[in-house]
mmCIF file of C-alpha atoms in Angstrom:
data_model
loop_
_atom_site.group_PDB
_atom_site.id
_atom_site.type_symbol
_atom_site.label_atom_id
_atom_site.label_comp_id
_atom_site.label_asym_id
_atom_site.label_seq_id
_atom_site.Cartn_x
_atom_site.Cartn_y
_atom_site.Cartn_z
ATOM 1 C CA VAL A 28 -7.648 8.307 -22.254
ATOM 2 C CA ARG A 29 -10.400 5.825 -21.583
ATOM 3 C CA PRO A 30 -13.064 5.792 -18.803
ATOM 4 C CA PHE A 31 -12.608 3.076 -16.212
ATOM 5 C CA LYS A 32 -14.968 1.284 -13.834
ATOM 6 C CA ILE A 33 -14.201 -1.425 -11.340
ATOM 7 C CA ALA A 34 -16.070 -4.727 -11.651
ATOM 8 C CA ILE A 35 -14.416 -7.425 -9.518
ATOM 9 C CA ALA A 36 -16.054 -10.848 -10.142
ATOM 10 C CA GLU A 37 -17.907 -12.255 -7.133
ATOM 11 C CA ALA A 38 -16.034 -15.551 -7.695
ATOM 12 C CA ASP A 39 -12.704 -13.742 -7.082
ATOM 13 C CA LEU A 40 -13.994 -12.286 -3.840
ATOM 14 C CA VAL A 41 -15.262 -15.701 -2.697
ATOM 15 C CA ASP A 42 -11.855 -17.199 -3.576
ATOM 16 C CA LEU A 43 -9.980 -14.453 -1.707
ATOM 17 C CA ARG A 44 -12.088 -15.069 1.467
ATOM 18 C CA ARG A 45 -11.489 -18.847 1.169
ATOM 19 C CA ARG A 46 -7.718 -18.257 0.861
ATOM 20 C CA LEU A 47 -7.695 -15.920 3.851
ATOM 21 C CA LYS A 48 -9.544 -18.399 5.981
ATOM 22 C CA ALA A 49 -7.131 -21.193 4.849
ATOM 23 C CA ALA A 50 -4.001 -19.245 6.040
ATOM 24 C CA ARG A 51 -1.389 -21.495 7.633
ATOM 25 C CA TRP A 52 -0.006 -19.565 10.594
ATOM 26 C CA PRO A 53 3.664 -19.867 11.568
ATOM 27 C CA GLU A 54 4.796 -20.548 15.085
ATOM 28 C CA GLU A 55 5.890 -17.454 16.884
ATOM 29 C CA THR A 56 9.211 -17.368 18.765
ATOM 30 C CA VAL A 57 8.928 -13.840 20.135
ATOM 31 C CA SER A 58 6.065 -11.794 21.561
ATOM 32 C CA ASP A 59 7.212 -8.407 20.173
ATOM 33 C CA PHE A 60 7.611 -6.929 16.708
ATOM 34 C CA SER A 61 11.298 -7.809 16.294
ATOM 35 C CA GLN A 62 10.412 -10.579 13.799
ATOM 36 C CA GLY A 63 7.472 -8.841 12.185
ATOM 37 C CA VAL A 64 3.792 -8.388 12.942
ATOM 38 C CA THR A 65 2.654 -10.590 15.811
ATOM 39 C CA LEU A 66 -0.108 -13.188 15.262
ATOM 40 C CA GLU A 67 -2.109 -11.444 17.946
ATOM 41 C CA ARG A 68 -2.317 -8.432 15.627
ATOM 42 C CA LEU A 69 -2.413 -10.200 12.306
ATOM 43 C CA LYS A 70 -5.088 -12.809 12.962
ATOM 44 C CA PRO A 71 -7.906 -10.323 13.726
ATOM 45 C CA LEU A 72 -6.909 -8.329 10.610
ATOM 46 C CA VAL A 73 -7.067 -11.405 8.368
ATOM 47 C CA ALA A 74 -10.388 -12.415 10.021
ATOM 48 C CA TYR A 75 -11.782 -8.951 9.296
ATOM 49 C CA TRP A 76 -10.770 -9.239 5.640
ATOM 50 C CA ALA A 77 -12.243 -12.732 5.391
ATOM 51 C CA ASP A 78 -15.549 -12.106 7.170
ATOM 52 C CA SER A 79 -16.349 -8.458 7.533
ATOM 53 C CA TYR A 80 -14.671 -6.188 4.927
ATOM 54 C CA ASP A 81 -17.149 -4.914 2.388
ATOM 55 C CA TRP A 82 -15.339 -4.687 -0.947
ATOM 56 C CA ARG A 83 -18.503 -3.837 -2.760
ATOM 57 C CA LYS A 84 -18.875 -0.677 -0.660
ATOM 58 C CA MET A 85 -15.279 0.387 -1.490
ATOM 59 C CA GLU A 86 -15.816 -0.532 -5.162
ATOM 60 C CA ALA A 87 -18.900 1.717 -5.260
ATOM 61 C CA ARG A 88 -16.968 4.610 -3.587
ATOM 62 C CA LEU A 89 -14.191 4.255 -6.161
ATOM 63 C CA ASN A 90 -16.642 3.957 -9.087
ATOM 64 C CA ALA A 91 -18.374 7.187 -7.928
ATOM 65 C CA LEU A 92 -15.098 8.985 -8.843
ATOM 66 C CA PRO A 93 -14.082 9.814 -12.366
ATOM 67 C CA MET A 94 -11.512 7.156 -13.185
ATOM 68 C CA PHE A 95 -9.589 6.547 -16.357
ATOM 69 C CA VAL A 96 -6.790 4.471 -17.972
ATOM 70 C CA THR A 97 -4.285 5.676 -20.541
ATOM 71 C CA GLU A 98 -1.296 3.908 -22.152
ATOM 72 C CA ILE A 99 2.009 5.544 -21.437
ATOM 73 C CA ASP A 100 5.273 4.059 -22.585
ATOM 74 C CA GLY A 101 3.533 0.753 -23.461
ATOM 75 C CA LEU A 102 1.766 0.397 -20.005
ATOM 76 C CA ASP A 103 -1.793 1.127 -19.075
ATOM 77 C CA ILE A 104 -1.893 3.664 -16.188
ATOM 78 C CA HIS A 105 -5.067 3.979 -14.070
ATOM 79 C CA PHE A 106 -5.867 7.321 -12.481
ATOM 80 C CA ILE A 107 -8.578 9.345 -10.719
ATOM 81 C CA HIS A 108 -9.140 12.773 -12.281
ATOM 82 C CA VAL A 109 -11.441 15.161 -10.457
ATOM 83 C CA ARG A 110 -11.739 18.690 -11.838
ATOM 84 C CA SER A 111 -12.662 21.470 -9.516
ATOM 85 C CA LYS A 112 -15.702 23.631 -10.196
ATOM 86 C CA HIS A 113 -13.409 26.624 -9.789
ATOM 87 C CA GLU A 114 -11.960 27.503 -13.271
ATOM 88 C CA ASN A 115 -8.690 28.828 -11.995
ATOM 89 C CA ALA A 116 -7.850 25.740 -9.953
ATOM 90 C CA LEU A 117 -4.250 24.607 -10.008
ATOM 91 C CA PRO A 118 -3.777 21.070 -11.319
ATOM 92 C CA ILE A 119 -1.938 18.707 -8.920
ATOM 93 C CA ILE A 120 -0.746 15.136 -9.400
ATOM 94 C CA ILE A 121 -0.607 13.193 -6.184
ATOM 95 C CA THR A 122 1.407 9.925 -5.931
ATOM 96 C CA HIS A 123 0.754 7.215 -3.340
ATOM 97 C CA GLY A 124 3.450 5.177 -1.610
ATOM 98 C CA TRP A 125 4.262 1.498 -1.028
ATOM 99 C CA PRO A 126 2.392 -0.636 -0.082
ATOM 100 C CA GLY A 127 -0.326 1.977 -0.383
ATOM 101 C CA SER A 128 -2.792 2.896 -3.029
ATOM 102 C CA ILE A 129 -5.039 5.660 -4.375
ATOM 103 C CA ILE A 130 -7.408 4.846 -1.527
ATOM 104 C CA GLU A 131 -5.116 6.766 0.857
ATOM 105 C CA GLN A 132 -5.854 9.998 -1.032
ATOM 106 C CA MET A 133 -9.627 9.701 -1.408
ATOM 107 C CA LYS A 134 -10.235 11.754 1.737
ATOM 108 C CA ILE A 135 -8.346 14.759 0.361
ATOM 109 C CA ILE A 136 -10.142 14.969 -3.063
ATOM 110 C CA LYS A 137 -13.106 17.099 -1.890
ATOM 111 C CA PRO A 138 -11.221 19.532 0.272
ATOM 112 C CA LEU A 139 -8.739 20.144 -2.605
ATOM 113 C CA THR A 140 -11.362 20.389 -5.410
ATOM 114 C CA ASP A 141 -14.058 22.228 -3.383
ATOM 115 C CA PRO A 142 -12.167 24.264 -0.736
ATOM 116 C CA THR A 143 -14.996 26.737 -0.297
ATOM 117 C CA ALA A 144 -17.046 23.916 1.292
ATOM 118 C CA TYR A 145 -14.252 23.471 3.850
ATOM 119 C CA GLY A 146 -13.563 27.037 4.879
ATOM 120 C CA GLY A 147 -11.175 27.846 2.075
ATOM 121 C CA THR A 148 -11.352 30.157 -0.911
ATOM 122 C CA GLU A 149 -11.530 29.642 -4.639
ATOM 123 C CA ASP A 150 -7.811 30.416 -4.803
ATOM 124 C CA ASP A 151 -7.173 27.219 -2.756
ATOM 125 C CA ALA A 152 -8.761 25.001 -5.394
ATOM 126 C CA PHE A 153 -7.030 22.167 -7.292
ATOM 127 C CA HIS A 154 -7.815 19.883 -10.159
ATOM 128 C CA VAL A 155 -6.730 16.572 -8.767
ATOM 129 C CA VAL A 156 -4.972 13.714 -10.630
ATOM 130 C CA ILE A 157 -4.155 10.557 -8.580
ATOM 131 C CA PRO A 158 -2.501 7.767 -10.604
ATOM 132 C CA SER A 159 -1.901 4.224 -9.468
ATOM 133 C CA LEU A 160 1.747 3.375 -9.614
ATOM 134 C CA PRO A 161 2.693 0.752 -12.294
ATOM 135 C CA GLY A 162 1.776 -2.715 -10.969
ATOM 136 C CA TYR A 163 -0.475 -1.332 -8.249
ATOM 137 C CA GLY A 164 -4.282 -1.138 -8.027
ATOM 138 C CA PHE A 165 -5.676 -0.998 -11.546
ATOM 139 C CA SER A 166 -2.489 0.093 -13.427
ATOM 140 C CA ALA A 167 -1.040 -2.679 -15.494
ATOM 141 C CA LYS A 168 1.794 -4.823 -14.225
ATOM 142 C CA PRO A 169 5.055 -4.091 -16.158
ATOM 143 C CA LYS A 170 6.218 -6.955 -18.289
ATOM 144 C CA GLU A 171 9.800 -5.673 -18.138
ATOM 145 C CA VAL A 172 12.205 -4.267 -15.565
ATOM 146 C CA GLY A 173 12.797 -0.589 -15.424
ATOM 147 C CA TRP A 174 9.616 0.943 -14.163
ATOM 148 C CA ASN A 175 11.619 2.716 -11.475
ATOM 149 C CA PRO A 176 10.909 6.207 -9.961
ATOM 150 C CA PRO A 177 12.719 8.142 -12.756
ATOM 151 C CA ARG A 178 10.641 6.368 -15.492
ATOM 152 C CA ILE A 179 7.426 6.856 -13.456
ATOM 153 C CA ALA A 180 8.234 10.508 -13.035
ATOM 154 C CA LYS A 181 8.548 10.880 -16.831
ATOM 155 C CA ALA A 182 5.260 9.044 -17.283
ATOM 156 C CA TRP A 183 3.526 11.386 -14.869
ATOM 157 C CA ALA A 184 4.682 14.390 -16.845
ATOM 158 C CA VAL A 185 3.267 12.720 -20.027
ATOM 159 C CA LEU A 186 0.017 12.112 -18.184
ATOM 160 C CA MET A 187 -0.310 15.718 -17.086
ATOM 161 C CA GLN A 188 0.491 16.931 -20.671
ATOM 162 C CA ARG A 189 -2.044 14.449 -22.043
ATOM 163 C CA LEU A 190 -4.725 15.928 -19.757
ATOM 164 C CA GLY A 191 -4.000 19.339 -21.182
ATOM 165 C CA TYR A 192 -2.306 20.792 -18.140
ATOM 166 C CA THR A 193 0.364 23.309 -19.030
ATOM 167 C CA LYS A 194 0.997 24.425 -15.457
ATOM 168 C CA TYR A 195 0.766 22.054 -12.429
ATOM 169 C CA VAL A 196 2.281 20.971 -9.133
ATOM 170 C CA ALA A 197 3.124 17.517 -7.723
ATOM 171 C CA GLN A 198 2.844 15.871 -4.276
ATOM 172 C CA GLY A 199 3.920 12.486 -2.978
ATOM 173 C CA GLY A 200 4.939 10.458 0.006
ATOM 174 C CA ASP A 201 6.989 7.315 0.436
ATOM 175 C CA TRP A 202 7.566 5.931 -3.131
ATOM 176 C CA GLY A 203 5.415 8.872 -4.240
ATOM 177 C CA ASN A 204 8.014 11.080 -2.577
ATOM 178 C CA ALA A 205 10.754 9.569 -4.834
ATOM 179 C CA VAL A 206 8.650 9.948 -7.957
ATOM 180 C CA THR A 207 7.759 13.584 -7.100
ATOM 181 C CA GLU A 208 11.358 14.559 -6.296
ATOM 182 C CA LEU A 209 12.460 13.107 -9.568
ATOM 183 C CA MET A 210 9.867 15.043 -11.404
ATOM 184 C CA ALA A 211 11.491 18.150 -9.968
ATOM 185 C CA VAL A 212 14.953 16.918 -10.978
ATOM 186 C CA GLN A 213 13.719 16.234 -14.517
ATOM 187 C CA GLU A 214 12.054 19.651 -14.772
ATOM 188 C CA PRO A 215 9.230 18.638 -17.185
ATOM 189 C CA PRO A 216 7.466 21.605 -18.935
ATOM 190 C CA GLY A 217 4.715 22.899 -16.791
ATOM 191 C CA LEU A 218 5.784 21.656 -13.348
ATOM 192 C CA ARG A 219 5.802 24.635 -11.017
ATOM 193 C CA GLY A 220 6.589 23.104 -7.686
ATOM 194 C CA ILE A 221 6.509 19.998 -5.497
ATOM 195 C CA HIS A 222 5.535 18.957 -2.012
ATOM 196 C CA THR A 223 6.689 15.719 -0.311
ATOM 197 C CA ASN A 224 5.965 14.199 3.030
ATOM 198 C CA MET A 225 8.847 11.893 3.716
ATOM 199 C CA ALA A 226 12.110 12.771 5.444
#
């Protein structure tokens, strides 16, 4: 397990902004969402990313969290790992969906790790592990096929074991739902329960 910090080169951000501004827009044939996102909705979003979005602010927010990388089954897996100040906190691994990322879960870290600051009790506390799915965020891109939900579920069990957790729970939505349900099916040692938020 190796510590990880984000350091995107300024040249890459400049290039991204250039490419966004150079977008070649298609002609629309409908004014509703039957053929995808409308240009009326998409153009302001792309303009925001090109001219207003502050990546450095997000980079600093992420770098303020304890992040790590570890190799599992030949692939570097990136994850956030925030331990609660409450010793008896229950470890939880939380898996994002597609096309999401760990950023979706940033807002729940503090309430889970420090529930007493949010009206809860010490018994409500969790040690939080939030990995990036293979090929997403700062996890490595697989060089072979087969990094499907069953394989990711096995990798998450290895991750929790590697972090020293002998008893934990899992949560996920969207693709994270599939990974989490498969963790339950695989019954890895230590997994005590799951929660999913996808029908």
